C-alpha cells in the first residue's frame, strides 16, 4: 500500500487551521491522575496552543495533582479526599492555582465554565460531577461508563434537556460514534462491541479460581486502572459497556452483540440493514479515542503507533460464552429487567471488585456477589437522583454484607 493520509506535520497544521482564530479549548479533567486522566494530560501537553486547563481533580494523589496543575497552568485543582487539603494548598502555594477539597468541590469544578469536561473518575462516584457538567450544557467526553450504568435514563434525559454534547471515550463507543451515521439510525440493524476476552480467556475454571489481583490487573492489550482491568478480566466491563451503548446509541439490548476479538484492533462494528458492516480499527491505545473527543469534530495528531496490519497478520474472532463469563449474562439480564437493576449491578460490582483487590474474596466470587445482590434487592423503579443514590447505597451495603459472609 502506498503512502496514504496526512503526515504528522500536515495533520498538525490541519488541526491548528481548524482551531485558527478560536481561543484554545478550555478543558476540565475529572480524575486527572488516573489512567485516562494521564493519557489526556499527555495529549494536552503536546498541543499547548490548542488547549488550556480550567480545573483538574483527583481523589488522593496530591503530589501528582499539584505537579500536573503547575505544569499545565490549571486555574483550579481539587482533591476529593478533604484530609489532603492542606497538603495541596502547600504544594500549590504561590502558583495562583485555586485550591479546593471534598466531593462538593469536585461538583463545583465540573460547573466551572469550560469547553469540555473529561469525565475520567472511576465508578458511580463520578455521577454527580458529570450530571453537574451536563446541566451546564458543557460538552462531556465520557470515559466514566459506570455513571451511565448507574443512572443512564436520568443522564440521557438531562443531556437531551440541556442540549449537551456527549463524546464517548470508551474505545468501543468511540468506534461506534465514529462510524455511526446518527442521522440515519433507522438503517442500523445491530452494533457489535468487540471484547479482548481479558487475560484469562483461555483459563480453565480451576485456574480462574486461583487468579490473584496482580494477574487480574495485568491486561494483555490495554494499560488501565485497577477496577476496569478486573472488570475486563471478569467480562463485567463488556456488560457495563453493553448498558452504556444502549443509552448512548438508543438501541435495545437485543440489537447489541458482543464479539471476542483477542487482538483489540477492531474496536467495534455497526451493521446496517443492507448487509454492510462498518468497523473502526486502531492500535490499542486510549490516546486515540481521547484525542478523537478532544479535537472533535476535527482530528489531532497523536503519538499512537501506526497500525501495521501486515505485521499483525491475523485478526481472530470467537463468540462470547455467556456461561463462562456470567458477568456478561448478568448485565444483559439487568438491562432487560430495567428499573434499578443496572444501578444495583454496578454498585454490587464495585464492592465485589474492591473486595477482590483487597484479597477478601476470590475472583470467581465477584459475579456471584453481584447476582446475590440483584436477587435480594429485586426490581424497583428509579427515576430521580435521590432514588438512584438510595438504591446505590442499599446495593453497596448488601454487597458488603455478602463479602463479609464469604470472607467470614
Ligand atoms: P483510574 O483508577 O486509573 O483513575 C481514576 C481517577 O478517578 C483517579 O484520578 C482518581 O483520583 C479518581 N477517583 C477515584 N475515586 C474517586 C472518587 N471517589 N471521587 C473522585 N475521584 C475519584 O481509572 P481509569 O482506568 O482511568 O478509568 C476511569 C474511567 O474510565 C472508568 O470509569 C473506566 O471504566 C473508564 N475507562 C477506562 C479505560 C482505561 O483504559 N483506563 C478505558 C475505557 C474506559
Ligand atoms: Mg472499553
XYZ file of C-alpha atoms and ligand atoms in Angstrom:
453
model
C 0.000 0.000 0.000
C 1.386 3.436 -0.872
C 1.521 6.474 1.393
C -1.998 7.479 2.349
C -3.320 10.181 4.604
C -1.665 13.108 6.281
C 1.888 13.181 7.624
C 2.118 14.219 11.296
C 3.244 17.711 10.239
C 0.340 18.337 7.879
C -2.097 16.770 10.352
C -0.892 19.242 12.969
C -1.263 22.150 10.521
C -4.737 20.959 9.673
C -5.683 20.786 13.347
C -4.205 24.237 14.018
C -6.022 25.651 10.966
C -9.206 24.196 12.306
C -8.639 25.961 15.605
C -7.421 29.183 13.989
C -8.922 32.311 15.336
C -10.640 30.335 18.039
C -9.437 30.585 21.599
C -7.745 27.441 22.921
C -10.195 24.781 24.056
C -10.694 25.072 27.792
C -10.692 21.610 29.364
C -11.563 20.319 32.828
C -10.360 16.822 33.720
C -12.246 14.957 36.435
C -9.940 12.146 37.588
C -6.762 13.707 36.182
C -4.394 11.298 37.967
C -5.921 8.068 36.655
C -5.054 6.098 33.563
C -7.457 8.037 31.309
C -6.641 11.319 33.077
C -2.895 10.855 32.498
C -3.383 9.982 28.837
C -5.492 13.132 28.460
C -2.788 15.211 30.140
C -0.187 13.647 27.844
C -2.134 14.723 24.736
C -2.825 18.221 26.023
C 0.856 18.744 26.859
C 1.699 18.018 23.222
C -0.613 20.800 21.972
C -0.099 23.734 24.311
C -1.582 26.223 21.823
C -4.758 24.203 21.316
C -5.827 23.596 24.913
C -5.987 25.285 28.287
C -6.861 23.722 31.595
C -9.694 25.098 33.696
C -9.805 22.532 36.518
C -8.160 19.251 37.482
C -9.478 16.860 40.109
C -8.140 13.746 41.850
C -9.128 11.719 44.897
C -5.902 11.131 46.871
C -2.802 11.749 44.790
C -1.898 15.287 45.912
C 1.627 15.189 44.565
C 0.638 14.287 41.015
C -2.378 16.611 41.034
C -0.235 19.579 42.118
C 2.509 18.765 39.649
C 0.047 18.472 36.747
C -1.734 21.670 37.760
C 1.587 23.555 37.748
C 2.728 22.003 34.506
C -0.481 22.796 32.629
C -1.199 26.123 34.330
C -4.601 24.978 35.603
C -6.868 27.608 37.107
C -8.084 25.267 39.800
C -7.105 21.966 41.431
C -9.454 19.943 43.618
C -8.627 16.976 45.826
C -11.613 14.739 46.652
C -10.236 13.493 49.954
C -10.534 16.592 52.166
C -7.828 15.280 54.516
C -5.303 16.301 51.842
C -6.472 19.921 51.561
C -3.573 21.478 53.492
C -1.028 19.382 51.584
C -2.483 20.530 48.256
C -2.517 24.141 49.414
C 1.127 23.913 50.424
C 2.100 22.192 47.181
C 0.498 24.946 45.090
C 1.388 27.942 47.279
C 2.461 30.945 45.208
C 1.309 29.493 41.892
C -2.042 31.276 41.685
C -3.832 27.945 41.191
C -7.094 27.944 43.184
C -7.299 25.012 45.566
C -10.327 23.217 46.998
C -11.209 19.860 48.546
C -14.085 17.459 49.069
C -16.785 15.899 46.864
C -18.836 19.125 46.658
C -15.768 20.979 45.369
C -15.405 18.374 42.591
C -19.012 19.108 41.568
C -18.183 22.840 41.567
C -15.100 22.177 39.435
C -17.335 20.407 36.913
C -19.567 23.510 36.788
C -16.801 25.996 36.014
C -17.055 27.435 32.510
C -15.213 25.146 30.097
C -15.490 23.925 26.519
C -15.215 20.299 27.602
C -15.264 18.221 30.740
C -13.378 14.936 30.516
C -15.240 12.550 32.848
C -12.485 10.141 33.937
C -13.394 9.369 37.540
C -13.823 5.650 38.200
C -17.176 4.335 39.407
C -20.511 5.858 40.352
C -18.577 8.478 42.369
C -18.395 10.373 39.065
C -22.164 10.685 38.728
C -22.825 13.992 40.486
C -19.927 15.871 38.844
C -20.887 14.508 35.406
C -24.521 15.481 35.927
C -23.394 18.938 37.017
C -21.401 19.411 33.793
C -24.285 18.074 31.703
C -26.694 20.520 33.361
C -24.354 23.394 32.472
C -24.503 22.250 28.843
C -20.741 21.696 28.776
C -19.618 19.127 26.203
C -18.681 15.975 28.048
C -16.011 13.493 26.962
C -17.258 10.428 28.771
C -14.906 7.672 29.917
C -16.679 7.041 33.239
C -19.057 4.301 31.985
C -20.315 3.360 35.458
C -22.283 6.625 35.604
C -24.349 5.620 32.553
C -24.908 2.145 34.019
C -25.928 3.574 37.377
C -28.151 6.368 36.068
C -28.447 6.019 32.285
C -32.047 7.153 31.853
C -31.560 10.183 34.091
C -28.289 11.186 32.430
C -29.678 10.831 28.907
C -32.797 12.855 29.858
C -30.603 15.643 31.254
C -28.346 15.524 28.183
C -31.423 15.942 25.995
C -32.939 18.671 28.168
C -29.769 20.793 28.229
C -28.728 20.095 24.642
C -25.384 18.769 25.885
C -22.984 17.045 23.507
C -21.614 13.705 24.708
C -18.452 12.386 23.094
C -17.733 8.769 24.072
C -14.173 7.988 25.169
C -14.615 4.279 25.909
C -12.830 2.804 22.877
C -15.773 0.677 21.674
C -18.225 3.545 21.955
C -15.822 5.961 20.325
C -15.516 3.440 17.473
C -19.280 3.249 17.057
C -19.602 7.028 17.340
C -17.004 7.411 14.568
C -18.728 5.077 12.118
C -22.339 5.701 13.024
C -24.433 7.989 10.941
C -26.531 9.261 13.794
C -28.953 10.963 11.435
C -29.804 7.625 9.827
C -30.102 5.361 12.847
C -33.093 3.637 11.229
C -30.706 1.836 8.856
C -28.639 0.343 11.710
C -29.548 -3.268 12.410
C -27.009 -4.099 15.133
C -23.989 -2.777 16.893
C -21.217 -5.214 17.701
C -18.955 -4.498 20.665
C -15.617 -6.232 20.462
C -14.031 -7.658 23.618
C -10.442 -8.832 24.059
C -11.648 -11.584 26.389
C -9.188 -10.295 29.011
C -6.091 -12.024 30.355
C -7.903 -15.271 31.307
C -9.725 -16.045 28.078
C -8.149 -19.462 27.857
C -8.064 -20.307 31.570
C -9.860 -23.367 32.903
C -12.328 -22.880 35.759
C -9.748 -24.305 38.127
C -7.182 -21.747 37.004
C -9.785 -18.967 37.261
C -10.471 -19.952 40.866
C -6.838 -19.176 41.763
C -6.446 -15.862 39.917
C -4.702 -13.181 42.008
C -5.320 -9.403 41.912
C -1.828 -8.934 40.388
C -2.719 -11.243 37.489
C -6.108 -9.606 37.018
C -4.762 -6.062 36.692
C -2.228 -7.046 34.009
C -4.282 -6.764 30.825
C -2.652 -8.155 27.657
C -3.579 -5.269 25.303
C -4.577 -2.210 27.311
C -2.954 -0.396 30.216
C -5.788 0.683 32.539
C -6.763 1.449 36.153
C -7.193 -1.482 38.565
C -11.011 -1.522 38.610
C -11.535 -1.526 34.853
C -8.782 -4.136 34.471
C -10.590 -6.507 36.843
C -13.867 -5.743 35.037
C -12.158 -6.695 31.760
C -10.979 -9.970 33.273
C -14.474 -10.924 34.513
C -16.062 -9.512 31.307
C -18.267 -7.325 33.513
C -16.582 -4.497 31.604
C -18.320 -5.661 28.423
C -21.578 -5.959 30.352
C -21.225 -2.362 31.573
C -20.360 -1.313 28.007
C -23.464 -3.030 26.671
C -25.586 -0.895 29.001
C -23.505 2.165 28.115
C -24.062 1.514 24.380
C -27.793 1.053 24.923
C -28.052 4.531 26.445
C -25.632 6.323 24.127
C -26.984 4.940 20.866
C -30.610 4.207 21.807
C -30.656 0.568 20.694
C -32.352 -2.240 22.656
C -30.250 -4.939 24.313
C -31.330 -7.451 21.642
C -29.563 -5.387 18.934
C -26.214 -5.156 20.736
C -23.850 -8.092 20.244
C -20.535 -8.903 21.883
C -17.764 -10.469 19.840
C -14.486 -11.711 21.313
C -11.545 -10.360 19.315
C -8.311 -11.043 21.246
C -6.064 -8.592 19.330
C -8.191 -5.495 20.183
C -7.567 -3.959 16.753
C -11.184 -3.643 15.633
C -12.717 -1.518 18.369
C -16.357 -2.153 17.389
C -18.658 -2.508 14.382
C -22.000 -1.234 13.122
C -24.164 -3.462 10.910
C -26.681 -1.903 8.528
C -29.933 -3.272 7.080
C -28.347 -3.787 3.627
C -25.693 -6.164 4.977
C -22.915 -3.591 5.152
C -20.819 -3.745 8.325
C -18.586 -0.764 9.195
C -15.732 -1.000 11.671
C -13.168 1.307 13.292
C -9.628 -0.020 13.724
C -6.540 1.181 15.533
C -3.601 0.287 17.712
C -4.980 -0.355 21.209
C -4.028 2.925 22.883
C -6.635 5.024 24.698
C -4.979 8.202 23.410
C -6.767 7.660 20.078
C -10.346 7.757 21.423
C -9.376 10.526 23.873
C -7.868 12.594 21.027
C -10.959 11.940 18.957
C -13.076 13.557 21.681
C -10.622 16.403 22.475
C -10.360 17.512 18.835
C -13.913 16.683 17.714
C -15.180 17.396 15.074
C -11.614 17.777 13.775
C -8.773 15.293 14.326
C -5.453 15.887 16.044
C -2.155 14.048 15.652
C -1.147 11.672 18.462
C 1.993 9.645 19.183
C -0.033 6.424 18.903
C 1.842 3.743 16.991
C 0.685 3.442 13.373
C -1.462 0.397 12.813
C 0.550 -2.151 10.858
C -1.898 -4.824 9.751
C 0.706 -6.667 7.694
C 2.847 -7.104 10.820
C -0.184 -8.229 12.834
C -1.135 -10.696 10.118
C -4.266 -12.218 11.585
C -7.312 -10.863 13.299
C -9.350 -13.561 15.024
C -12.849 -13.703 16.448
C -14.856 -16.007 18.663
C -18.311 -15.981 20.210
C -18.572 -14.700 23.785
C -19.595 -17.592 26.027
C -22.259 -16.299 28.462
C -21.838 -19.306 30.774
C -18.099 -18.950 31.133
C -18.409 -15.208 31.658
C -21.522 -14.973 33.808
C -20.945 -11.249 34.434
C -21.919 -10.541 30.832
C -25.139 -12.543 31.249
C -25.932 -10.655 34.486
C -25.508 -7.303 32.747
C -27.789 -8.361 29.880
C -30.414 -9.513 32.367
C -30.126 -6.285 34.363
C -30.634 -4.220 31.222
C -33.663 -6.330 30.225
C -35.104 -6.025 33.716
C -34.546 -2.264 33.758
C -35.551 -0.038 36.696
C -32.985 -0.225 39.465
C -31.321 -3.433 38.243
C -28.408 -1.762 36.371
C -27.798 0.567 39.354
C -27.674 -2.494 41.647
C -25.432 -4.407 39.231
C -22.932 -1.564 39.097
C -22.840 -0.850 42.838
C -22.523 -4.539 43.819
C -19.781 -4.990 41.228
C -17.815 -2.003 42.579
C -17.902 -3.518 46.083
C -17.065 -7.029 44.836
C -14.111 -5.798 42.751
C -12.836 -3.727 45.691
C -13.050 -6.828 47.929
C -11.216 -8.943 45.344
C -8.446 -6.336 45.000
C -8.168 -6.267 48.809
C -7.715 -10.048 48.831
C -11.002 -10.680 50.690
C -12.902 -12.674 48.045
C -11.882 -14.917 45.166
C -12.014 -13.902 41.506
C -14.888 -16.283 40.727
C -16.916 -14.896 43.651
C -17.231 -11.470 42.004
C -20.197 -12.297 39.701
C -21.759 -14.417 42.468
C -21.855 -11.396 44.804
C -23.449 -9.283 42.068
C -26.070 -11.950 41.355
C -26.922 -12.384 45.048
C -27.451 -8.646 45.498
C -29.543 -8.408 42.313
C -31.741 -11.267 43.591
C -32.047 -9.734 47.057
C -32.947 -6.218 46.006
C -35.075 -7.268 43.031
C -36.858 -4.816 40.791
C -37.564 -1.325 41.969
C -38.332 1.793 39.994
C -35.826 4.607 39.916
C -36.314 7.984 38.346
C -34.819 10.846 40.341
C -31.239 11.134 41.566
C -32.450 10.539 45.152
C -33.855 7.094 44.212
C -30.633 6.222 42.436
C -28.405 7.215 45.342
C -30.652 5.271 47.763
C -30.575 2.108 45.614
C -26.819 2.513 45.066
C -26.321 2.754 48.861
C -28.555 -0.273 49.580
C -26.768 -2.366 46.952
C -23.364 -1.405 48.375
C -24.371 -2.370 51.898
C -25.939 -5.638 50.717
C -22.785 -6.471 48.737
C -20.593 -5.551 51.721
C -22.611 -7.973 53.891
C -22.207 -10.701 51.258
C -18.436 -10.068 51.127
C -18.271 -10.350 54.941
C -20.210 -13.639 54.808
C -17.882 -15.066 52.124
C -14.700 -13.756 53.753
C -16.089 -14.816 57.196
P -8.108 5.019 37.488
O -8.426 4.230 38.708
O -6.784 4.876 36.872
O -8.342 6.583 37.805
C -9.479 7.053 38.441
C -9.401 8.548 38.696
O -10.577 8.920 39.449
C -8.205 8.998 39.528
O -7.798 10.281 39.114
C -8.759 9.067 40.955
O -8.096 10.006 41.758
C -10.190 9.499 40.703
N -11.120 8.988 41.721
C -11.159 7.722 42.218
N -12.150 7.622 43.130
C -12.740 8.831 43.205
C -13.815 9.354 43.993
N -14.478 8.607 44.879
N -14.163 10.641 43.802
C -13.492 11.416 42.914
N -12.468 10.970 42.140
C -12.101 9.701 42.303
O -9.261 4.697 36.439
P -9.167 4.709 34.848
O -8.673 3.393 34.377
O -8.531 5.978 34.372
O -10.721 4.731 34.468
C -11.514 5.901 34.611
C -12.876 5.626 33.978
O -12.690 5.428 32.579
C -13.554 4.355 34.495
O -14.928 4.561 34.546
C -13.228 3.312 33.453
O -14.200 2.296 33.351
C -13.215 4.163 32.193
N -12.390 3.617 31.114
C -11.060 3.431 31.316
C -10.267 2.908 30.305
C -8.781 2.756 30.502
O -8.108 2.388 29.556
N -8.229 3.036 31.655
C -10.840 2.575 29.076
C -12.207 2.783 28.901
C -12.967 3.318 29.917
Mg -13.971 -0.198 26.537
